[in-house]
């Protein structure tokens, strides 16, 4: 699995967001190490939970 992070226009018709942006950028990556609240939940793109 990878990680998908988006910045910019929230596509309100799909998300219900009440703000706008002229741009939208998506960032996709693989093999991440991810922690939530001090607990590692992903290492090198593999879920630990």
Short mmCIF file of C-alpha atoms in Angstrom, two decimals:
data_model
loop_
_atom_site.label_atom_id
_atom_site.label_comp_id
_atom_site.label_asym_id
_atom_site.label_seq_id
_atom_site.Cartn_x
_atom_site.Cartn_y
_atom_site.Cartn_z
CA UNK A 1 0.00 0.00 0.00
CA UNK A 2 0.97 3.59 -0.49
CA UNK A 3 -0.09 7.00 0.75
CA UNK A 4 -2.19 9.54 -1.19
CA UNK A 5 -2.18 13.16 0.04
CA UNK A 6 -4.06 15.95 -1.77
CA UNK A 7 -3.59 19.71 -1.46
CA UNK A 8 -5.85 22.41 -2.87
CA UNK A 9 -9.36 22.32 -4.35
CA UNK A 10 -11.50 20.05 -2.11
CA UNK A 11 -14.12 19.08 -4.76
CA UNK A 12 -17.00 20.29 -2.59
CA UNK A 13 -19.59 18.41 -4.66
CA UNK A 14 -18.02 15.19 -3.35
CA UNK A 15 -16.70 16.22 0.07
CA UNK A 16 -19.12 18.89 1.30
CA UNK A 17 -16.23 21.32 1.91
CA UNK A 18 -17.26 24.98 2.11
CA UNK A 19 -14.12 26.51 0.59
CA UNK A 20 -12.45 26.68 -2.85
CA UNK A 21 -8.99 26.73 -4.37
CA UNK A 22 -7.84 27.41 -7.93
CA UNK A 23 -5.39 24.51 -7.89
CA UNK A 24 -5.24 20.89 -6.78
CA UNK A 25 -2.11 18.76 -6.38
CA UNK A 26 -2.01 15.05 -5.55
CA UNK A 27 1.05 13.39 -4.04
CA UNK A 28 1.33 9.62 -4.07
CA UNK A 29 4.12 7.64 -2.46
CA UNK A 30 5.08 4.11 -1.56
CA UNK A 31 7.05 2.33 1.15
CA UNK A 32 6.24 4.84 3.88
CA UNK A 33 6.80 4.53 7.62
CA UNK A 34 3.74 6.01 9.40
CA UNK A 35 3.00 6.66 13.08
CA UNK A 36 -0.32 7.70 14.71
CA UNK A 37 -0.28 8.96 18.29
CA UNK A 38 3.21 7.57 18.83
CA UNK A 39 2.38 4.08 17.51
CA UNK A 40 3.87 2.86 14.25
CA UNK A 41 1.10 1.57 11.99
CA UNK A 42 3.05 1.15 8.73
CA UNK A 43 6.65 0.20 8.02
CA UNK A 44 8.11 0.29 4.51
CA UNK A 45 4.57 0.33 3.07
CA UNK A 46 3.31 -2.65 5.08
CA UNK A 47 0.61 -2.30 7.72
CA UNK A 48 1.63 -3.40 11.20
CA UNK A 49 -1.89 -3.39 12.67
#
